[in-house]
Amino acid sequence: MGSLESNWAESCQFKPLDAEEFRKQAHQMVDFIADYYKTIESYPVLSQVRPGYLHSCLPESAPYRPESFDTILRDIQKHIIPGMTHWLSPNFFAFFPATVSTAAFLGEMLCTCFNAVGFNWLASPAATELEMIVMDWLANMLKLPKTFMFSGTGGGVIQNTTAESILVTLIAARDQALDIIGVENTHRLAVYGSDQTHSTFIKISKLAGISPRNIRSIPTTIDTDFSLSPILLREVVEADVAAGLIPLYLCATMGTTSTAAVDPIEPLAEVANEHGIWVHVDAAYAGSACICPEFRHYFNGIERVDSLSLSPHKWLLTYLDCCCLWVKNPSSLVKALNTNPEYLRNKPSESDSVVDYKDWQLGTGRRFKSLRLWLVLRSSGVMNLQSHIRSDIRLAKMFERLVKSDPRFEVVVPRKFAMVCFRLNPYSQFYSGYTEMLNRKLLEWVNSTGRVYMTHTIVGGVYMLRFAVGATLTEECHVAAAWELIMAGAEVLLKGDL
């Protein structure tokens, strides 16, 4: 009993949240983070560790007694940071950027502070109503029709990822169709995208119960800059109808992952509308650019689609994860995703006078993520966000000019937004396999230096390098230095030293 009493005394002294200890450690952490941002260029952009490295650095089991915060911070510096690929490095030009800002960080601190689980209005009215307001703010910045806003007949919600936005709208479209044709005809439903639509579209369609045989990935060509052809879409849809299938859902893309291609919304929507197809626009990357008037034409025809999503964490400085989804007909989402157990029943919800966001998403629990977007919009203002996007595009244009100035290199597809697809091609008479080998080796050499990180893609059978400008800390000097490094790699490669 003495041992039990001793353990009980120890456990009584444990305070998971002490205001003054929190203040002390939080200040330490802010200093640590600020120093990390300040020195981030000193780290290799792409982590140089080998698989399993961390197992040899950390104990096999958790400590029995607590360890000091100073010890934990030292281990983060010594063991965790070397295993990081630094997405916030100004020399990160891979994939698409994951942008950040002071405002968004502070918003995330508040979100974590409140720890509100805003599944319905009553669980935290401010969480629900601020999200509704912020979604309308952003819709207004994009000049979306009122049919997508709470101030009109639609509405918006913050999802975690684009994949979730596509899945919930596909489920809503599916259930809407099955109400008419019957569940027994699920196997006849067909969905459409291009071969440049995000790779998760096939996975999502399977999760929604679409037969893999009915998932259409329509080929694109360099003639249309790898955008989806409305003519081909019509041919595929009409062939499916003739075969007894039921066209259900089209996912058009604004800013494809491989080349930032833009599918023409208006003519695609015209085809889809004729056949009662739900049209979703995945504008995860490039949609944010439409807050600038000069890019708004890419949204021409948006009034003819059913849903639209874009990811402010890619270009609007909001940290992961933040994917904004707007729908014309919120009731279709709610009908498909509604759950209403007794323990969540309440008068405001039953009065239909409030929004319960649990019925707009896959799960129930949700964080107060609109705080991040709210702080970004208020602290930056539309003017500075437009300037941020234009600055990234200006840097991408600069890189494009540098590529074109060297006859050994070529821009493979016309630049769109802030991404340049290019390759080393000094010997046009050589077979394509040789050019691909050169570029694979060049990419490997550049990334192995740790000074820059880029990625590649293959489109239309052509292997190319992707240079995506957009990390929050990137400046002109970083783009220029990256080009110098790429040219140095080409020199080494062409001399046969690799």
Short mmCIF file of C-alpha atoms in Angstrom, two decimals:
data_model
loop_
_atom_site.label_atom_id
_atom_site.label_comp_id
_atom_site.label_asym_id
_atom_site.label_seq_id
_atom_site.Cartn_x
_atom_site.Cartn_y
_atom_site.Cartn_z
CA MET A 1 0.00 0.00 0.00
CA GLY A 2 2.93 2.32 0.69
CA SER A 3 4.03 2.04 -2.93
CA LEU A 4 0.53 2.72 -4.20
CA GLU A 5 0.22 5.82 -1.97
CA SER A 6 3.60 7.08 -3.23
CA ASN A 7 2.54 6.70 -6.87
CA TRP A 8 -0.74 8.42 -6.13
CA ALA A 9 1.12 11.38 -4.56
CA GLU A 10 3.35 11.67 -7.64
CA SER A 11 0.40 11.63 -10.02
CA CYS A 12 -1.37 14.35 -8.05
CA GLN A 13 1.52 16.74 -8.77
CA PHE A 14 1.15 16.33 -12.52
CA LYS A 15 -0.32 19.44 -14.18
CA PRO A 16 -0.78 18.98 -17.92
CA LEU A 17 -1.61 22.66 -18.38
CA ASP A 18 -0.16 25.24 -16.05
CA ALA A 19 -0.57 28.82 -17.28
CA GLU A 20 2.85 30.07 -16.17
CA GLU A 21 4.74 27.00 -17.33
CA PHE A 22 2.89 27.29 -20.64
CA ARG A 23 3.98 30.93 -20.93
CA LYS A 24 7.62 30.02 -20.31
CA GLN A 25 7.78 27.06 -22.70
CA ALA A 26 5.72 28.80 -25.39
CA HIS A 27 8.20 31.69 -25.42
CA GLN A 28 11.02 29.17 -25.79
CA MET A 29 9.21 27.50 -28.68
CA VAL A 30 8.52 30.78 -30.48
CA ASP A 31 12.22 31.63 -30.21
CA PHE A 32 13.09 28.18 -31.56
CA ILE A 33 10.70 28.57 -34.51
CA ALA A 34 11.84 32.11 -35.30
CA ASP A 35 15.47 30.93 -35.32
CA TYR A 36 14.50 28.03 -37.60
CA TYR A 37 12.89 30.40 -40.10
CA LYS A 38 15.85 32.76 -39.87
CA THR A 39 18.42 30.02 -40.56
CA ILE A 40 16.38 27.74 -42.82
CA GLU A 41 18.67 28.35 -45.79
CA SER A 42 21.53 26.69 -43.91
CA TYR A 43 19.81 23.29 -44.10
CA PRO A 44 19.79 20.98 -47.14
CA VAL A 45 16.40 21.53 -48.79
CA LEU A 46 15.93 17.81 -49.46
CA SER A 47 16.72 15.69 -46.41
CA GLN A 48 19.95 13.70 -46.84
CA VAL A 49 19.20 10.98 -44.25
CA ARG A 50 18.79 7.30 -45.02
CA PRO A 51 15.64 5.23 -44.30
CA GLY A 52 15.43 4.18 -40.66
CA TYR A 53 17.89 6.81 -39.44
CA LEU A 54 15.68 7.91 -36.55
CA HIS A 55 15.48 4.45 -34.97
CA SER A 56 19.17 4.61 -34.12
CA CYS A 57 18.78 8.08 -32.57
CA LEU A 58 15.80 7.66 -30.26
CA PRO A 59 15.04 5.18 -27.43
CA GLU A 60 12.88 2.16 -28.10
CA SER A 61 10.28 3.16 -25.50
CA ALA A 62 8.79 6.31 -24.01
CA PRO A 63 10.41 7.69 -20.83
CA TYR A 64 8.88 6.66 -17.52
CA ARG A 65 9.72 9.98 -15.90
CA PRO A 66 9.22 13.36 -17.60
CA GLU A 67 12.09 14.94 -19.48
CA SER A 68 12.91 18.64 -19.51
CA PHE A 69 11.67 20.84 -22.32
CA ASP A 70 15.26 21.94 -23.01
CA THR A 71 16.25 18.31 -23.61
CA ILE A 72 13.33 17.82 -26.00
CA LEU A 73 14.23 20.97 -27.99
CA ARG A 74 17.84 19.80 -28.27
CA ASP A 75 16.65 16.48 -29.70
CA ILE A 76 14.44 18.28 -32.23
CA GLN A 77 17.45 20.27 -33.38
CA LYS A 78 19.79 17.27 -33.40
CA HIS A 79 17.57 14.48 -34.73
CA ILE A 80 14.31 15.81 -36.24
CA ILE A 81 15.49 18.75 -38.34
CA PRO A 82 18.09 16.67 -40.25
CA GLY A 83 15.26 14.36 -41.29
CA MET A 84 13.10 17.19 -42.61
CA THR A 85 12.62 18.18 -46.22
CA HIS A 86 12.26 21.91 -45.75
CA TRP A 87 9.13 22.94 -47.61
CA LEU A 88 9.51 26.49 -46.31
CA SER A 89 13.03 26.90 -47.65
CA PRO A 90 13.33 29.71 -50.21
CA ASN A 91 15.11 27.12 -52.38
CA PHE A 92 12.15 24.74 -52.44
CA PHE A 93 10.84 24.58 -56.02
CA ALA A 94 9.25 21.10 -55.97
CA PHE A 95 5.61 19.96 -56.20
CA PHE A 96 3.53 23.04 -55.33
CA PRO A 97 4.46 25.42 -52.52
CA ALA A 98 3.01 25.21 -49.01
CA THR A 99 2.79 28.87 -48.09
CA VAL A 100 2.87 30.40 -44.61
CA SER A 101 2.65 33.76 -42.87
CA THR A 102 2.85 35.29 -39.42
CA ALA A 103 -0.90 35.92 -39.48
CA ALA A 104 -1.72 32.30 -40.28
CA PHE A 105 0.62 31.04 -37.57
CA LEU A 106 -1.07 33.25 -35.02
CA GLY A 107 -4.44 32.05 -36.26
CA GLU A 108 -3.29 28.46 -35.81
CA MET A 109 -2.18 29.30 -32.27
CA LEU A 110 -5.69 30.57 -31.52
CA CYS A 111 -7.26 27.54 -33.19
CA THR A 112 -5.15 25.24 -31.02
CA CYS A 113 -5.74 27.41 -27.96
CA PHE A 114 -9.52 27.18 -28.12
CA ASN A 115 -9.51 23.50 -29.19
CA ALA A 116 -13.11 23.96 -30.29
CA VAL A 117 -14.70 20.89 -31.85
CA GLY A 118 -17.18 22.73 -34.03
CA PHE A 119 -19.23 19.89 -35.48
CA ASN A 120 -22.46 21.84 -35.17
CA TRP A 121 -23.46 25.43 -34.55
CA LEU A 122 -24.20 24.94 -30.86
CA ALA A 123 -20.80 23.33 -30.20
CA SER A 124 -19.22 26.72 -30.93
CA PRO A 125 -21.33 29.33 -32.71
CA ALA A 126 -18.36 31.59 -33.47
CA ALA A 127 -16.52 28.74 -35.23
CA THR A 128 -19.44 28.10 -37.57
CA GLU A 129 -20.38 31.70 -38.25
CA LEU A 130 -16.82 32.92 -38.82
CA GLU A 131 -16.28 30.14 -41.36
CA MET A 132 -19.43 31.17 -43.20
CA ILE A 133 -18.31 34.80 -43.26
CA VAL A 134 -14.75 34.02 -44.37
CA MET A 135 -15.95 31.72 -47.14
CA ASP A 136 -18.17 34.52 -48.46
CA TRP A 137 -15.27 36.99 -48.18
CA LEU A 138 -13.03 34.78 -50.30
CA ALA A 139 -15.84 34.09 -52.76
CA ASN A 140 -16.26 37.84 -53.20
CA MET A 141 -12.52 38.25 -53.75
CA LEU A 142 -12.77 35.64 -56.52
CA LYS A 143 -15.86 37.33 -57.98
CA LEU A 144 -17.84 34.09 -57.69
CA PRO A 145 -21.57 34.23 -58.45
CA LYS A 146 -23.93 34.67 -55.49
CA THR A 147 -25.12 31.13 -56.17
CA PHE A 148 -21.95 29.93 -54.37
CA MET A 149 -22.33 32.15 -51.31
CA PHE A 150 -24.29 32.08 -48.09
CA SER A 151 -25.33 35.62 -48.97
CA GLY A 152 -26.93 34.02 -52.04
CA THR A 153 -28.27 30.49 -52.39
CA GLY A 154 -25.10 28.41 -51.92
CA GLY A 155 -22.34 28.21 -49.35
CA GLY A 156 -18.81 27.21 -48.54
CA VAL A 157 -16.90 25.00 -46.11
CA ILE A 158 -13.25 24.47 -45.22
CA GLN A 159 -12.20 20.90 -45.90
CA ASN A 160 -8.81 19.39 -45.11
CA THR A 161 -7.77 18.50 -48.65
CA THR A 162 -8.87 18.63 -52.27
CA ALA A 163 -9.44 14.88 -52.14
CA GLU A 164 -12.09 15.36 -49.46
CA SER A 165 -13.74 18.15 -51.44
CA ILE A 166 -14.00 15.92 -54.49
CA LEU A 167 -15.20 12.94 -52.46
CA VAL A 168 -18.02 14.77 -50.65
CA THR A 169 -19.29 16.37 -53.86
CA LEU A 170 -19.06 13.08 -55.74
CA ILE A 171 -21.06 11.39 -52.99
CA ALA A 172 -23.66 14.16 -53.17
CA ALA A 173 -23.87 13.82 -56.96
CA ARG A 174 -24.11 10.02 -56.68
CA ASP A 175 -26.94 10.08 -54.14
CA GLN A 176 -28.79 12.73 -56.12
CA ALA A 177 -28.64 10.49 -59.19
CA LEU A 178 -29.54 7.30 -57.31
CA ASP A 179 -32.68 8.96 -55.93
CA ILE A 180 -33.85 9.06 -59.55
CA ILE A 181 -32.44 5.88 -61.10
CA GLY A 182 -32.39 3.59 -58.05
CA VAL A 183 -29.50 2.07 -56.11
CA GLU A 184 -29.59 -1.01 -58.30
CA ASN A 185 -28.13 1.12 -61.12
CA THR A 186 -25.00 2.23 -59.25
CA HIS A 187 -22.90 0.08 -61.57
CA ARG A 188 -24.01 2.23 -64.53
CA LEU A 189 -22.64 5.52 -63.16
CA ALA A 190 -19.65 6.98 -65.01
CA VAL A 191 -17.25 9.78 -64.01
CA TYR A 192 -14.88 11.89 -66.09
CA GLY A 193 -11.55 13.66 -65.86
CA SER A 194 -8.47 14.03 -68.00
CA ASP A 195 -5.22 12.11 -67.80
CA GLN A 196 -3.92 15.22 -66.00
CA THR A 197 -6.65 15.24 -63.34
CA HIS A 198 -5.15 14.67 -59.91
CA SER A 199 -4.20 11.05 -59.36
CA THR A 200 -6.45 10.79 -56.31
CA PHE A 201 -9.53 11.17 -58.54
CA ILE A 202 -9.44 7.47 -59.43
CA LYS A 203 -9.03 6.48 -55.78
CA ILE A 204 -11.86 8.81 -54.72
CA SER A 205 -14.17 7.47 -57.41
CA LYS A 206 -13.60 3.92 -56.20
CA LEU A 207 -14.28 5.01 -52.61
CA ALA A 208 -17.58 6.50 -53.78
CA GLY A 209 -18.58 3.16 -55.29
CA ILE A 210 -17.93 3.94 -58.95
CA SER A 211 -16.94 0.86 -60.94
CA PRO A 212 -13.29 1.17 -62.05
CA ARG A 213 -14.50 0.29 -65.56
CA ASN A 214 -16.55 3.51 -65.58
CA ILE A 215 -13.82 5.94 -64.52
CA ARG A 216 -12.82 7.86 -67.62
CA SER A 217 -9.36 9.40 -67.92
CA ILE A 218 -9.53 11.30 -71.20
CA PRO A 219 -6.18 11.79 -73.00
CA THR A 220 -4.74 15.26 -73.40
CA THR A 221 -2.14 16.46 -75.89
CA ILE A 222 0.47 19.17 -76.16
CA ASP A 223 -1.69 20.78 -78.86
CA THR A 224 -4.07 21.95 -76.13
CA ASP A 225 -1.29 22.47 -73.55
CA PHE A 226 -2.55 19.28 -71.87
CA SER A 227 -5.97 20.71 -71.02
CA LEU A 228 -9.13 18.63 -71.38
CA SER A 229 -10.77 18.91 -74.80
CA PRO A 230 -14.55 19.56 -74.76
CA ILE A 231 -14.78 17.77 -78.12
CA LEU A 232 -13.23 14.61 -76.69
CA LEU A 233 -15.37 14.86 -73.57
CA ARG A 234 -18.51 14.99 -75.70
CA GLU A 235 -17.40 11.95 -77.73
CA VAL A 236 -16.66 9.91 -74.58
CA VAL A 237 -19.90 10.92 -72.84
CA GLU A 238 -22.05 10.17 -75.88
CA ALA A 239 -20.36 6.79 -76.32
CA ASP A 240 -21.11 5.97 -72.68
CA VAL A 241 -24.75 6.99 -73.05
CA ALA A 242 -25.04 4.80 -76.14
CA ALA A 243 -23.58 1.91 -74.13
CA GLY A 244 -26.23 2.32 -71.42
CA LEU A 245 -24.10 4.13 -68.85
CA ILE A 246 -25.21 7.17 -66.86
CA PRO A 247 -22.78 10.13 -66.92
CA LEU A 248 -22.52 11.43 -63.36
CA TYR A 249 -19.56 13.69 -62.55
CA LEU A 250 -16.86 15.72 -64.27
CA CYS A 251 -13.74 16.93 -62.48
CA ALA A 252 -12.19 19.85 -64.38
CA THR A 253 -8.86 21.24 -63.22
CA MET A 254 -7.43 24.73 -62.98
CA GLY A 255 -3.69 24.26 -62.56
CA THR A 256 -2.86 20.58 -63.05
CA THR A 257 -0.08 19.09 -60.97
CA SER A 258 2.21 18.22 -63.85
CA THR A 259 2.10 21.38 -65.96
CA ALA A 260 -0.40 23.83 -64.36
CA ALA A 261 -2.71 23.28 -67.34
CA VAL A 262 -6.17 24.87 -67.21
CA ASP A 263 -9.22 23.00 -68.43
CA PRO A 264 -11.67 25.31 -70.30
CA ILE A 265 -14.55 25.53 -67.84
CA GLU A 266 -17.23 27.09 -70.03
CA PRO A 267 -17.24 24.66 -73.00
CA LEU A 268 -16.75 21.67 -70.69
CA ALA A 269 -19.69 22.78 -68.55
CA GLU A 270 -21.80 23.17 -71.68
CA VAL A 271 -21.26 19.51 -72.55
CA ALA A 272 -21.84 18.41 -68.98
CA ASN A 273 -25.00 20.48 -68.53
CA GLU A 274 -26.56 18.85 -71.59
CA HIS A 275 -26.23 15.46 -69.90
CA GLY A 276 -27.03 16.45 -66.31
CA ILE A 277 -23.45 15.85 -65.16
CA TRP A 278 -22.29 17.38 -61.86
CA VAL A 279 -19.29 19.63 -62.65
CA HIS A 280 -16.62 20.14 -60.03
CA VAL A 281 -13.66 22.48 -60.60
CA ASP A 282 -10.48 21.52 -58.79
CA ALA A 283 -8.61 24.84 -58.61
CA ALA A 284 -6.38 23.79 -55.72
CA TYR A 285 -3.26 25.52 -57.00
CA ALA A 286 -4.19 28.16 -59.54
CA GLY A 287 -7.62 29.21 -58.29
CA SER A 288 -6.05 31.61 -55.79
CA ALA A 289 -4.63 33.61 -58.71
CA CYS A 290 -8.18 34.62 -59.63
CA ILE A 291 -8.20 37.18 -56.83
CA CYS A 292 -6.15 39.15 -59.40
CA PRO A 293 -8.40 40.59 -62.15
CA GLU A 294 -5.95 39.63 -64.90
CA PHE A 295 -6.47 35.92 -64.15
CA ARG A 296 -10.21 35.97 -63.49
CA HIS A 297 -10.96 34.93 -67.11
CA TYR A 298 -9.83 31.41 -66.23
CA PHE A 299 -13.08 31.17 -64.23
CA ASN A 300 -15.24 32.03 -67.24
CA GLY A 301 -18.25 29.73 -67.13
CA ILE A 302 -17.96 29.10 -63.38
CA GLU A 303 -21.65 29.98 -63.01
CA ARG A 304 -22.42 26.73 -64.89
CA VAL A 305 -20.62 24.40 -62.47
CA ASP A 306 -21.92 22.78 -59.31
CA SER A 307 -18.91 23.01 -57.02
CA LEU A 308 -15.47 24.55 -56.81
CA SER A 309 -12.51 24.03 -54.50
CA LEU A 310 -9.17 25.75 -54.02
CA SER A 311 -6.40 25.45 -51.43
CA PRO A 312 -5.25 28.67 -49.75
CA HIS A 313 -2.43 26.71 -48.13
CA LYS A 314 -0.85 26.48 -51.59
CA TRP A 315 -0.79 30.18 -52.46
CA LEU A 316 -2.65 32.29 -49.91
CA LEU A 317 -0.24 31.96 -46.98
CA THR A 318 -2.46 29.94 -44.64
CA TYR A 319 -0.40 26.86 -43.61
CA LEU A 320 -1.65 23.31 -44.04
CA ASP A 321 -4.33 22.30 -44.22
CA CYS A 322 -6.99 24.52 -45.71
CA CYS A 323 -9.10 23.59 -48.73
CA CYS A 324 -12.08 25.84 -49.46
CA LEU A 325 -15.09 24.20 -51.10
CA TRP A 326 -18.13 26.06 -52.44
CA VAL A 327 -21.33 24.37 -53.59
CA LYS A 328 -24.37 25.73 -55.36
CA ASN A 329 -26.76 23.39 -53.62
CA PRO A 330 -25.72 22.80 -49.99
CA SER A 331 -28.80 20.67 -49.36
CA SER A 332 -27.39 18.00 -51.67
CA LEU A 333 -24.31 17.73 -49.43
CA VAL A 334 -26.35 17.74 -46.24
CA LYS A 335 -28.76 15.09 -47.52
CA ALA A 336 -25.91 12.78 -48.49
CA LEU A 337 -23.71 13.33 -45.40
CA ASN A 338 -26.18 14.06 -42.62
CA THR A 339 -25.89 12.23 -39.29
CA ASN A 340 -28.20 13.12 -36.43
CA PRO A 341 -27.75 10.95 -33.33
CA GLU A 342 -29.82 11.78 -30.29
CA TYR A 343 -26.87 13.18 -28.31
CA LEU A 344 -26.31 15.87 -30.96
CA ARG A 345 -29.93 16.98 -31.25
CA ASN A 346 -30.60 20.59 -30.25
CA LYS A 347 -33.14 23.34 -30.87
CA PRO A 348 -31.06 25.58 -33.21
CA SER A 349 -30.25 22.64 -35.50
CA GLU A 350 -33.82 21.38 -35.55
CA SER A 351 -35.07 24.88 -36.38
CA ASP A 352 -33.05 24.82 -39.64
CA SER A 353 -31.82 28.32 -38.79
CA VAL A 354 -28.13 27.39 -38.52
CA VAL A 355 -25.42 25.53 -40.43
CA ASP A 356 -24.08 22.31 -38.92
CA TYR A 357 -20.80 21.71 -40.69
CA LYS A 358 -20.64 18.07 -39.62
CA ASP A 359 -23.11 17.48 -42.45
CA TRP A 360 -20.81 19.09 -45.03
CA GLN A 361 -17.84 16.78 -44.48
CA LEU A 362 -16.79 13.15 -44.03
CA GLY A 363 -16.18 13.13 -40.29
CA THR A 364 -17.86 14.77 -37.35
CA GLY A 365 -15.12 16.62 -35.46
CA ARG A 366 -13.61 19.74 -37.01
CA ARG A 367 -11.14 22.42 -35.93
CA PHE A 368 -11.62 26.19 -35.85
CA LYS A 369 -9.49 26.57 -39.01
CA SER A 370 -11.29 29.64 -40.33
CA LEU A 371 -9.31 31.66 -37.76
CA ARG A 372 -6.19 31.20 -39.89
CA LEU A 373 -7.83 32.40 -43.08
CA TRP A 374 -9.57 35.25 -41.24
CA LEU A 375 -6.30 36.56 -39.79
CA VAL A 376 -4.56 36.26 -43.17
CA LEU A 377 -7.28 38.18 -45.00
CA ARG A 378 -7.44 40.89 -42.36
CA SER A 379 -3.69 41.24 -41.75
CA SER A 380 -2.73 41.17 -45.44
CA GLY A 381 -5.68 42.72 -47.19
CA VAL A 382 -6.61 41.83 -50.75
CA MET A 383 -3.98 44.25 -52.08
CA ASN A 384 -1.01 42.46 -50.49
CA LEU A 385 -2.29 38.99 -51.38
CA GLN A 386 -2.57 40.08 -55.01
CA SER A 387 0.95 41.48 -54.82
CA HIS A 388 2.23 38.21 -53.37
CA ILE A 389 0.77 36.18 -56.24
CA ARG A 390 2.04 38.62 -58.87
CA SER A 391 5.52 38.52 -57.33
CA ASP A 392 5.70 34.73 -57.61
CA ILE A 393 4.57 34.89 -61.22
CA ARG A 394 7.16 37.57 -61.96
CA LEU A 395 9.90 35.30 -60.55
CA ALA A 396 8.63 32.38 -62.64
CA LYS A 397 8.74 34.59 -65.74
CA MET A 398 12.33 35.48 -64.85
CA PHE A 399 13.25 31.81 -64.62
CA GLU A 400 11.50 31.12 -67.91
CA ARG A 401 13.57 33.84 -69.59
CA LEU A 402 16.76 32.33 -68.20
CA VAL A 403 15.84 28.91 -69.57
CA LYS A 404 15.07 30.36 -72.99
CA SER A 405 18.35 32.27 -73.02
CA ASP A 406 20.38 29.04 -72.96
CA PRO A 407 20.14 27.07 -76.24
CA ARG A 408 20.88 23.83 -74.40
CA PHE A 409 17.55 24.08 -72.57
CA GLU A 410 13.94 24.37 -73.65
CA VAL A 411 10.59 25.24 -72.10
CA VAL A 412 8.49 22.16 -72.82
CA VAL A 413 5.01 23.65 -72.35
CA PRO A 414 4.04 27.31 -72.16
CA ARG A 415 4.41 28.65 -68.62
CA LYS A 416 1.23 29.18 -66.68
CA PHE A 417 1.14 30.98 -63.35
CA ALA A 418 4.33 30.41 -61.32
CA MET A 419 5.54 27.05 -62.64
CA VAL A 420 7.98 26.41 -65.48
CA CYS A 421 8.28 22.98 -67.12
CA PHE A 422 11.62 22.67 -68.89
CA ARG A 423 14.37 20.24 -69.80
CA LEU A 424 17.96 20.00 -70.90
CA ASN A 425 17.95 19.12 -74.60
CA PRO A 426 21.33 19.98 -76.15
CA TYR A 427 21.27 17.32 -78.85
CA SER A 428 17.91 17.42 -80.62
CA GLN A 429 19.09 14.73 -83.04
CA PHE A 430 19.47 12.17 -80.25
CA TYR A 431 16.67 9.77 -79.35
CA SER A 432 14.22 10.74 -76.61
CA GLY A 433 15.53 8.11 -74.21
CA TYR A 434 18.91 9.81 -74.14
CA THR A 435 17.37 13.21 -73.38
CA GLU A 436 15.33 11.65 -70.58
CA MET A 437 18.47 10.06 -69.13
CA LEU A 438 20.25 13.42 -69.20
CA ASN A 439 17.43 15.12 -67.32
CA ARG A 440 17.10 12.35 -64.76
CA LYS A 441 20.79 12.68 -63.99
CA LEU A 442 20.59 16.47 -63.90
CA LEU A 443 17.69 16.39 -61.43
CA GLU A 444 19.48 13.86 -59.23
CA TRP A 445 22.66 15.98 -59.23
CA VAL A 446 20.84 19.23 -58.41
CA ASN A 447 18.83 17.69 -55.57
CA SER A 448 21.86 15.85 -54.15
CA THR A 449 23.59 19.18 -53.49
CA GLY A 450 20.93 20.07 -50.90
CA ARG A 451 20.95 23.63 -52.23
CA VAL A 452 17.76 23.32 -54.32
CA TYR A 453 14.88 20.86 -54.53
CA MET A 454 12.91 20.30 -57.74
CA THR A 455 10.71 17.47 -58.99
CA HIS A 456 9.87 16.01 -62.40
CA THR A 457 6.91 14.74 -64.36
CA ILE A 458 6.20 12.84 -67.56
CA VAL A 459 3.47 14.25 -69.81
CA GLY A 460 2.75 13.19 -73.36
CA GLY A 461 5.67 10.80 -73.08
CA VAL A 462 8.09 13.66 -72.37
CA TYR A 463 10.20 13.67 -69.20
CA MET A 464 10.51 17.23 -67.91
CA LEU A 465 11.64 19.14 -64.85
CA ARG A 466 9.21 21.26 -62.83
CA PHE A 467 10.30 24.55 -61.28
CA ALA A 468 7.49 25.78 -59.04
CA VAL A 469 8.02 29.22 -57.53
CA GLY A 470 5.99 30.10 -54.46
CA ALA A 471 7.71 29.35 -51.15
CA THR A 472 6.95 32.33 -48.93
CA LEU A 473 10.62 33.25 -48.39
CA THR A 474 11.73 32.92 -52.04
CA GLU A 475 13.23 36.04 -53.60
CA GLU A 476 14.85 36.88 -56.93
CA CYS A 477 18.30 35.93 -55.64
CA HIS A 478 17.12 32.38 -54.90
CA VAL A 479 15.72 31.90 -58.40
CA ALA A 480 18.93 33.23 -59.94
CA ALA A 481 21.07 30.97 -57.73
CA ALA A 482 18.92 27.97 -58.63
CA TRP A 483 19.47 28.63 -62.33
CA GLU A 484 23.23 28.96 -61.80
CA LEU A 485 23.20 25.59 -60.04
CA ILE A 486 21.16 23.96 -62.81
CA MET A 487 23.59 25.29 -65.43
CA ALA A 488 26.55 24.04 -63.39
CA GLY A 489 24.95 20.61 -63.26
CA ALA A 490 24.44 20.66 -67.01
CA GLU A 491 28.12 21.54 -67.51
CA VAL A 492 29.26 18.64 -65.35
CA LEU A 493 26.82 16.29 -67.07
CA LEU A 494 27.72 17.26 -70.64
CA LYS A 495 31.43 16.97 -69.90
CA GLY A 496 30.78 13.35 -68.96
CA ASP A 497 31.79 13.82 -65.34
CA LEU A 498 28.56 12.28 -64.06
#
